[in-house]
Amino acid sequence: MKISIILAICYLVLAPFIGGLLEGIDRKLSARMQRRVGPPVLQPFYDVIKLFNKENQVVYKSQSWLIVTYFVLMVLTGVMFFAGFDLLMCFFVMSTSATFLYFAACVTGSPYSTIGGHRELLQMTAYEPAVLLACVGFYLATGSFDVITIATANTSAIKYLPGFFIAFVFILTIKMRKSPFDTSASHHPHQELVKGLTTEFSGKNLALFQVSEWYENVFLLGVVGLFIINSKPVSIIVTLVVVFLTFFLEVLIDNSNGRMKWQQMLKITWIVTIVTAGVNTVVLMFIN
Amino acid sequence: MVPFLIIFPLVLAVLLYLIKAPKVLNILSLIGGVTVIAGVIYLTISWVMGGCKKTLLYGDAEIADHAILIGELVLMVFVTVVCIINKRAIISLLSIIPTLAIAAFELFGPKTEAVENINLDYLSILMCDIVGIIGSLIVIYAVGYMQGYHEHHKDVPDRRNYFFSMLFVFLGSMIGLVTSESLLWMVFFWEMTSVCSFMLIKYTNEEQAIINAFRALWMNLLGGTAMIAGIIYFGYTEGMVGLHQLVDSGSAGTIAIALLAFAALTKSAQLPFTPWLLGAMIAPTPSSALLHSATMVKAGVYLLLRLAPAMSGTTIGIMISLVGGFTFLATSFMAIAQSDGKSVLALSTVSNLGLMVACAGVGTKETVWAGVFLMIFHAISKSLLFQDVGSTENSLHSRDIEDMNGLLYKLPKHAAYMFIGIAGMFLAPFGMLISKWSALKASVDGGDILLVLFICFGSATTALYWTKWMGKLIAHPHGEVKEVKDVTKLSEMLSMTIHVVMMIAVCALFPMVSSTYVNPLVASMFGESGQVLSNAVLIILVSIILVVFAVPLLAYYNSKQQDITVKSSYMAGVNVGDNSAFTDSFGEDKEVVMSNYYFSDRLGLDKTMFPLQMCTTAAIVIMLIIIIGGALV
């Protein structure tokens, strides 16, 4: 109980720093892959601080409070996760927060951000089955949806859930907005969507969006870790290694792939989900 | 009290039919609606005071038996005449053959064991409350709505007396249906609701309305025929006609249960029978609201929940849960392609019903727990949404979702209610989502792999079609906002507001409803309760509700005080002064119009419906052959 409270508080305080640092590393790694020097690792923090000090410009005022709601719910998701709550509940709160992000994008009626918003919805449709199935997988493997029970099981969940792990890492590419699946916010510049659903965010709003993304990434990598961690202390180190390798893999994928159309994304994601997680479910249910 | 609740609406219906003056009609309907609400509340309270005991009543009611027999024959003659007048005589066979068969069974058949005719227990009281309260609120709504409807649809002859009369017949027969213990009574009320929905769909008497009405009629009569066949078979072989006797009969009742479950599929508009419910939208909105939320389709779910203990683990259960789960997924895909508000609502009804049907088919205590909650939440949200779309249409003259762009700034109250209604259908932490969650958990426990997959993928598609609708409601419209005159009547607003209050209350009181009512309900069917989510979890969820409501509110008030610069939106630097247009490559102004994705070229009903119907029909026929053949051999 105590540990889970401490973990939740740690997440609340440290996640933006870890998330920001990860983004810095991401930029550095990407630059090296492209034979550039790249910005300093702390650059994301400078950017966000600068954004916070900028004038807040909006198309419609309601944008701001929708983004604040997105931020709060996103943080709540992570806090619930690290406090060891029910995993399904965490993901439900996460999709509610994502819905608010969509609202913030489309409330403007602006062409680029609305299209970005619609694509965000399609992305949600693409990754949701894999996410729900991952929860089902954890439940089948450990008999509980509670994060705390899953994390303190005697063996690592991945032993039973290799298929779910692949499916989850696959959709992680969508969730972390990495190429080939960054269809909604297109972080690589000069694309047809400008900056997609973030086009109309600026100043404080954009900064808040950025920080929410950091919280979100830490939470998602936490879920990746949940596949590995078990009751033995050694597993913590293994977990950290696996999480970092996963992160590196995402950066590598990001830098070695062109962007796909959303139709392809939807199709491929669902096929991968069915083939990996679906088959894994069938196998697990037969064993049980 | 039960006979009063059945007979009062029927008598009132006759009275209403005879009155032509709209004012008197409205007042009488309002009084009737309030009386029914008061009646079901009184019934519930007196039953709770009596210790919530399962009560069987009116064992010896020969007069009523005869009255029902006569009623069946009258119904048959009526259907036959209507079919012949409309040159669809062949449909009347679906009424004549079964009615004569059951009449012959009652008069000349073997002596059956005496049963009590009326049964009051947790499930039937719950159904009475849903039918009585939500149904009557719809009647109250209809009083205002129909006035507005006829102001706009001058071409439709004003037959409000007929309309209100049918609404009350519907309420009366539904209460009869859910309280009947004798299957012979139940089947009468079952056929009554079929005919009643037919009459409501046909209201405008336009060609399309008549086509749709007859489609609804034959599909439901087909179900009724299966039901009667099941009852007669059970009566002949076992000498019993009681609902509980059937549920407890074990393998002896297999054929009857399969046929009854099949009837329930038709009534709940599961694939392949979905088209009748989609066609029913052609009627004025109150009747859609009634068919979709409180009555009709819920009758099928009710029957399946009753049969759930008997279906659990059998081939029938597998058939029902597969058809239900598949319908959940398939219709949620179809809903993505619809831009007509009522079509989306209709398909989402079928989709959610599919989930309830699947829960009943699995038939464990956990799934029944989830199914009951799905039913409660769905009834309230869907009734609210239909009423809202209906009165929005009266003001906006369109119910297309694309036309609802920026509804929040035109009809703020309607948009807000719609928003709440939609949130209730799928968003955390509202009831439907919690119920869906428990359905998922229960099906994982039960090892139903296909159902798990259906739910996981279906949730994703469900979220898609609801969210894009919500986005339309709040998106800022460009250019000049056309002033929309709000012509919503007081009675409509009243009914909708009560719905909103009820919905939030049921969500907030979820843990209490679970422990004081739904747990005992499940326990009365299975011996012990199967609460899927512990109360601790439910309480945490309720506290999240507070966060979800409080954060946007606080943030909203905070942002009002903030100093924010408003700029026009980004359009590659070629805006024409404001957000409404941009300069195109010819140097001319081009208006900005944003539209949602629909994918109608792939998911449109004309592409999807027929193949899916064929698949499910084949599956049902094969399963029925296996079940019935297996039982006969």
mmCIF file of C-alpha atoms in Angstrom, chain B residues 17 84 118 125 133 326 334 342 547 588 633:
data_model
loop_
_atom_site.group_PDB
_atom_site.id
_atom_site.type_symbol
_atom_site.label_atom_id
_atom_site.label_comp_id
_atom_site.label_asym_id
_atom_site.label_seq_id
_atom_site.Cartn_x
_atom_site.Cartn_y
_atom_site.Cartn_z
ATOM 1 C CA TYR B 17 -58.966 6.715 -29.835
ATOM 2 C CA ILE B 84 -55.590 -8.379 -47.100
ATOM 3 C CA ILE B 118 -48.839 -13.398 -12.777
ATOM 4 C CA ILE B 125 -40.524 -5.389 -11.119
ATOM 5 C CA ILE B 133 -41.418 5.210 -15.988
ATOM 6 C CA PHE B 326 -21.551 -10.919 -33.707
ATOM 7 C CA MET B 334 -22.566 -0.238 -39.881
ATOM 8 C CA LYS B 342 -31.585 8.366 -35.942
ATOM 9 C CA VAL B 547 -13.182 14.343 -11.355
ATOM 10 C CA GLU B 588 -11.461 33.052 -55.620
ATOM 11 C CA VAL B 633 -33.296 -38.109 -31.487
#
